[in-house]
Amino acid sequence: MVQKYEITVCLPSFSTFGAPFLKAYMQIIEQARALSAALKNLKNPFNLGFVPTMGNLHQGHISLVENSVKHNDYTVVSIYVNKRQFNDINDFNAYPKTLASDIKLLEKFDNLILYVPESEKELFPPDFDKIVLDLGEIDKNLEGAYRPGHFKGVIEVVHQLFSQVKPSNAYFGLKDFQQVAVVKKLAEKYFTDLTIIAVETSRENSGLALSSRNERLSENDKKLAAEISKSLKIIAENFSHKNNDVVIEEQHRLKKLGFEIDYLCVANESTLVPTTKFQENTKQRVFAAIMLSGVRLIDNMPIKA
Ligand code: AMP
């Protein structure tokens, strides 16, 4: 039987000699030089979408890819577990690597290049210079406060990936709302022709935000973890001038259920500075970083004005 989708592993020697981009074939590229050669072979003019990931793909990642494929002529998806953004080496070591099943999930897309840098030096050559970026308040609270060095690592890898891929549009998930804000600042300074597109969070039917980390939860814990999105929804729908206690109430409720809370708070969407006050005519969001059985889960929702 002839398979509709086949995978071509684009080795450096192959791409150096000008491998044509074959529609309905996915190229898998492991080296920066090969990526550059493959991009040069795309039929001009084109829009290029980019979806950076750390792999262990799920429907949340795929929703970003679907968006990109819909609105661009070609899409690059990258899979790279970036050690620099992990403040906990155990967390890095435990990060699931599932390339074979990731490839299976991507096979159905046409005009897609999968970039899987084979080593750190593909992204960070010896002359890599540190990135200077003033983020103001944006990286000071929430994840920035609880994961020292995390956003520095994110900025470094995303800068290098954007420089190599040179996309027209790059897709990021709103589940990592603070990351979207940081990446937008990076693009404003270094990649002015690039549009950053934020995609809604994909959830289980229970409301639990899809995450690679969910796999580390037992079935019981997974059911319990849905209480996080329930709390966010309660706060999003009820936080007001008259009712800012709802945040404390939900903190207590989750603690009683056995969760450990890094933060569950409302913050201004633009500055990401937490507040206990409802602010009229200001976009506010409720953010959570919560541990369950040693697994740290994050999520957020907009406050309904
Ligand atoms: P990661 O592989 O965890 O670095 O995530 C890669 C991209 O997928 C990031 O832009 C994430 O925000 C996004 N993402 C992760 N989980 C979800 C989700 N449940 N819904 C939408 N986007 C997501």
Coordinates of C-alpha atoms and ligand atoms in Angstrom, one line a residue:
M1 CA 0.0 0.0 0.0
V2 CA 1.3 3.4 -0.9
Q3 CA 1.3 5.7 2.1
K4 CA 0.0 9.2 1.6
Y5 CA 2.6 10.7 4.0
E6 CA 6.2 9.7 4.0
I7 CA 9.0 11.1 6.1
T8 CA 12.2 12.2 4.6
V9 CA 15.1 12.5 7.0
C10 CA 17.0 15.4 5.5
L11 CA 20.6 14.8 6.3
P12 CA 23.1 17.7 6.0
S13 CA 24.8 16.3 2.9
F14 CA 21.4 15.8 1.3
S15 CA 20.1 19.3 2.0
T16 CA 23.5 20.9 1.1
F17 CA 23.0 19.6 -2.4
G18 CA 19.6 21.2 -2.5
A19 CA 16.9 18.7 -1.5
P20 CA 13.7 20.1 -3.1
F21 CA 10.8 20.6 -0.7
L22 CA 8.3 17.9 -1.6
K23 CA 4.7 18.6 -0.9
A24 CA 3.1 16.1 1.5
Y25 CA 6.6 15.0 2.6
M26 CA 7.8 16.0 6.0
Q27 CA 11.4 17.0 6.3
I28 CA 13.1 16.3 9.6
I29 CA 16.2 18.4 10.0
E30 CA 18.8 18.2 12.8
Q31 CA 21.3 20.9 11.9
A32 CA 21.1 24.7 11.5
R33 CA 22.9 24.6 8.1
A34 CA 20.5 22.0 6.8
L35 CA 17.6 24.1 8.0
S36 CA 18.9 27.1 6.2
A37 CA 19.4 25.2 3.0
A38 CA 15.9 23.7 3.2
L39 CA 14.3 27.1 3.8
K40 CA 16.2 28.5 0.7
N41 CA 14.5 25.8 -1.4
L42 CA 10.9 26.9 -0.5
K43 CA 8.9 28.3 -3.4
N44 CA 8.9 32.1 -3.2
P45 CA 7.2 34.2 -2.1
F46 CA 5.9 32.5 1.0
N47 CA 4.6 33.0 4.5
L48 CA 6.4 30.9 7.0
G49 CA 4.7 29.9 10.3
F50 CA 6.8 28.7 13.3
V51 CA 5.8 26.6 16.3
P52 CA 8.5 26.1 18.8
T53 CA 8.0 23.2 21.3
M54 CA 9.8 21.0 23.6
G55 CA 8.2 17.9 22.2
N56 CA 6.0 15.3 23.9
L57 CA 3.3 16.8 21.7
H58 CA -0.4 16.8 22.6
Q59 CA -3.5 18.4 21.2
G60 CA -2.5 21.8 22.7
H61 CA 0.7 21.9 20.6
I62 CA -1.3 20.5 17.6
S63 CA -3.8 23.4 17.8
L64 CA -0.8 25.8 17.3
V65 CA 0.4 23.8 14.3
E66 CA -3.2 23.8 12.9
N67 CA -3.3 27.5 13.2
S68 CA 0.1 27.9 11.5
V69 CA -0.7 25.5 8.7
K70 CA -4.0 27.3 8.0
H71 CA -2.5 30.7 7.7
N72 CA 1.0 30.1 6.2
D73 CA 2.4 28.5 3.1
Y74 CA 4.9 26.5 5.1
T75 CA 5.3 25.7 8.8
V76 CA 8.4 24.9 10.8
V77 CA 7.8 23.0 14.1
S78 CA 10.8 22.7 16.4
I79 CA 11.4 20.2 19.1
Y80 CA 14.1 21.1 21.5
V81 CA 14.3 20.6 25.3
N82 CA 16.1 23.7 26.3
K83 CA 18.2 23.1 29.4
R84 CA 18.8 26.8 29.9
Q85 CA 15.2 27.5 30.8
F86 CA 15.0 24.8 33.6
N87 CA 15.8 26.1 37.0
D88 CA 15.6 22.5 38.3
I89 CA 17.9 19.9 36.7
N90 CA 15.7 17.0 37.9
D91 CA 12.8 18.6 36.0
F92 CA 15.0 18.8 32.9
N93 CA 16.2 15.2 33.2
A94 CA 12.6 14.0 33.7
Y95 CA 11.3 15.8 30.7
P96 CA 9.6 13.2 28.4
K97 CA 11.2 12.5 25.0
T98 CA 8.8 11.0 22.6
L99 CA 10.1 11.9 19.1
A100 CA 8.6 8.9 17.3
S101 CA 5.0 9.6 18.5
D102 CA 5.6 13.3 18.0
I103 CA 6.4 12.6 14.3
K104 CA 3.3 10.5 14.0
L105 CA 1.1 13.5 15.2
L106 CA 2.8 15.8 12.7
E107 CA 2.6 13.5 9.7
K108 CA -0.8 14.6 8.6
F109 CA 0.3 18.1 7.9
D110 CA 1.5 19.2 4.4
N111 CA 4.4 21.6 3.9
L112 CA 5.8 21.1 7.3
I113 CA 9.5 21.0 8.3
L114 CA 10.4 19.5 11.7
Y115 CA 13.5 21.0 13.2
V116 CA 15.1 18.8 15.9
P117 CA 18.5 20.4 16.7
E118 CA 20.7 17.4 17.5
S119 CA 22.8 19.2 20.1
E120 CA 23.1 22.5 21.9
K121 CA 25.8 23.8 19.6
E122 CA 23.3 23.9 16.7
L123 CA 21.5 26.7 18.5
F124 CA 24.3 28.1 20.6
P125 CA 27.6 28.3 18.7
P126 CA 30.7 29.4 20.6
D127 CA 30.3 33.0 19.6
F128 CA 26.7 33.2 20.9
D129 CA 26.4 36.5 22.7
K130 CA 24.0 37.1 25.6
I131 CA 20.7 38.8 24.7
V132 CA 20.1 42.2 26.3
L133 CA 16.4 42.8 26.8
D134 CA 14.7 45.1 29.2
L135 CA 11.4 43.5 30.2
G136 CA 10.4 46.0 32.8
E137 CA 8.0 44.4 35.3
I138 CA 7.0 41.6 33.0
D139 CA 9.3 38.9 34.2
K140 CA 9.4 39.9 37.8
N141 CA 6.3 38.2 39.1
L142 CA 4.5 34.9 38.7
E143 CA 6.8 32.4 36.9
G144 CA 9.6 34.9 36.9
A145 CA 9.5 35.0 40.7
Y146 CA 9.2 31.3 41.2
R147 CA 11.6 30.0 38.5
P148 CA 14.8 32.1 38.6
G149 CA 16.5 32.2 35.2
H150 CA 13.6 30.6 33.4
F151 CA 12.8 33.5 31.2
K152 CA 16.5 34.3 30.5
G153 CA 16.7 30.7 29.1
V154 CA 13.4 31.1 27.1
I155 CA 14.7 34.4 25.6
E156 CA 18.0 32.9 24.6
V157 CA 16.5 29.8 22.8
V158 CA 13.6 31.7 21.2
H159 CA 16.0 34.4 19.9
Q160 CA 18.2 31.7 18.4
L161 CA 15.3 29.8 16.9
F162 CA 13.8 33.0 15.4
S163 CA 17.2 33.9 13.9
Q164 CA 17.5 30.5 12.2
V165 CA 13.9 30.0 11.1
K166 CA 13.2 33.6 10.2
P167 CA 9.4 33.1 10.4
S168 CA 6.6 35.5 9.3
N169 CA 4.4 34.4 12.1
A170 CA 5.2 32.5 15.3
Y171 CA 2.6 30.7 17.4
F172 CA 2.6 30.4 21.2
G173 CA 0.0 29.1 23.7
L174 CA -1.9 31.4 26.1
K175 CA -1.5 28.7 28.7
D176 CA 2.0 30.2 29.1
F177 CA 0.7 33.8 29.2
Q178 CA 3.8 35.3 30.7
Q179 CA 5.9 33.6 28.1
V180 CA 3.8 35.2 25.3
A181 CA 4.4 38.6 26.9
V182 CA 8.1 38.0 27.1
V183 CA 8.4 36.7 23.5
K184 CA 6.4 39.7 22.3
K185 CA 9.0 42.0 23.9
L186 CA 11.8 40.0 22.3
A187 CA 10.1 40.3 18.9
E188 CA 9.5 44.1 19.3
K189 CA 13.2 44.6 19.8
Y190 CA 14.9 42.1 17.6
F191 CA 12.4 40.8 15.0
T192 CA 10.2 43.7 14.0
D193 CA 8.8 41.9 10.9
L194 CA 7.6 39.0 12.9
T195 CA 4.0 38.6 14.2
I196 CA 3.5 36.7 17.5
I197 CA 0.2 34.9 17.6
A198 CA -1.3 33.8 20.9
V199 CA -3.5 30.7 20.7
E200 CA -6.2 29.7 23.2
T201 CA -5.5 27.0 25.8
S202 CA -6.7 23.5 24.8
R203 CA -8.3 21.7 27.7
E204 CA -9.6 18.2 28.6
N205 CA -13.4 17.9 28.9
S206 CA -12.8 18.3 32.7
G207 CA -11.3 21.8 32.1
L208 CA -7.8 20.7 32.9
A209 CA -5.3 22.5 30.7
L210 CA -3.4 20.0 28.4
S211 CA 0.2 19.8 29.4
S212 CA 3.1 17.4 29.0
R213 CA 3.3 17.3 32.8
N214 CA -0.2 15.8 33.1
E215 CA 1.3 12.5 32.1
R216 CA 3.1 12.4 35.4
L217 CA -0.2 12.4 37.3
S218 CA -2.1 9.3 38.3
E219 CA -5.7 8.9 37.0
N220 CA -7.0 10.0 40.4
D221 CA -4.7 13.1 40.5
K222 CA -5.7 14.0 37.0
K223 CA -9.4 14.1 38.1
L224 CA -8.4 16.2 41.1
A225 CA -6.2 18.5 39.0
A226 CA -9.4 19.7 37.2
E227 CA -10.2 21.6 40.4
I228 CA -7.5 24.1 39.4
S229 CA -9.4 25.2 36.3
K230 CA -12.6 25.1 38.3
S231 CA -11.1 27.6 40.8
L232 CA -9.8 29.8 37.9
K233 CA -13.3 29.8 36.4
I234 CA -14.9 30.7 39.8
I235 CA -12.5 33.6 40.2
A236 CA -12.8 34.7 36.6
E237 CA -16.6 34.9 36.9
N238 CA -16.9 36.3 40.4
F239 CA -13.9 38.6 41.1
S240 CA -15.3 42.1 41.4
H241 CA -15.2 45.3 43.5
K242 CA -17.6 43.6 45.9
N243 CA -15.9 40.2 45.9
N244 CA -12.1 40.1 45.9
D245 CA -12.3 37.5 48.7
V246 CA -13.0 34.9 46.1
V247 CA -9.3 34.5 45.5
I248 CA -8.6 33.7 49.1
E249 CA -11.6 31.4 49.3
E250 CA -10.3 29.4 46.3
Q251 CA -6.8 29.2 47.8
H252 CA -8.3 27.7 50.9
R253 CA -10.4 25.3 49.0
L254 CA -7.5 24.0 46.9
K255 CA -5.2 23.7 49.9
K256 CA -7.9 21.6 51.7
L257 CA -8.0 19.3 48.7
G258 CA -4.2 18.7 49.0
F259 CA -2.7 21.1 46.5
E260 CA 0.4 23.2 47.3
I261 CA 0.0 26.7 45.9
D262 CA 3.0 28.7 44.5
Y263 CA 0.5 31.4 43.5
L264 CA -3.1 31.8 42.7
C265 CA -3.7 35.5 42.1
V266 CA -5.1 38.1 39.8
A267 CA -2.7 40.3 37.8
N268 CA -2.9 43.1 35.3
E269 CA -2.6 41.6 31.8
S270 CA -0.2 44.2 30.5
T271 CA 2.2 44.5 33.5
L272 CA 1.7 41.1 35.0
V273 CA 1.8 42.7 38.4
P274 CA -0.4 40.9 40.9
T275 CA -3.2 42.9 42.7
T276 CA -6.0 42.2 45.1
K277 CA -8.2 44.9 43.6
F278 CA -10.7 44.6 40.8
Q279 CA -9.7 47.3 38.3
E280 CA -12.4 48.6 36.0
N281 CA -11.5 49.2 32.4
T282 CA -8.3 47.2 32.8
K283 CA -7.7 43.7 31.5
Q284 CA -7.1 41.4 34.4
R285 CA -6.3 37.7 34.5
V286 CA -6.2 35.1 37.2
F287 CA -3.0 33.0 37.2
A288 CA -2.2 29.7 39.0
A289 CA 1.0 27.7 39.6
I290 CA 0.0 24.7 41.7
M291 CA 1.7 21.5 42.8
L292 CA -0.1 18.2 43.0
S293 CA 1.9 15.0 44.0
G294 CA 5.1 16.8 43.0
V295 CA 3.9 17.9 39.6
R296 CA 3.8 21.7 39.0
L297 CA 0.8 22.8 36.9
I298 CA 0.2 26.3 35.5
D299 CA -2.9 27.8 34.0
N300 CA -4.7 31.2 33.7
M301 CA -8.0 32.7 32.6
P302 CA -9.3 36.2 31.8
I303 CA -11.3 38.0 34.4
K304 CA -14.8 38.6 33.0
A305 CA -15.5 42.3 33.5
Ligands
AMP1 P1 6.1 23.4 25.4 O1 6.4 22.2 24.5 O2 5.5 23.0 26.7 O3 7.3 24.4 25.5 O4 5.0 24.2 24.7 C1 5.2 24.6 23.3 C2 4.1 25.6 23.0 O5 2.8 24.9 23.1 C3 4.0 26.8 23.9 O6 3.8 28.0 23.2 C4 2.9 26.5 24.9 O7 2.3 27.6 25.4 C5 2.0 25.8 23.9 N1 1.0 24.9 24.7 C6 1.3 24.0 25.7 N2 0.2 23.5 26.2 C7 -0.8 24.1 25.6 C8 -2.3 24.0 25.6 N3 -2.9 23.2 26.5 N4 -3.0 24.8 24.8 C9 -2.4 25.6 23.9 N5 -1.1 25.7 23.8 C10 -0.3 25.0 24.6

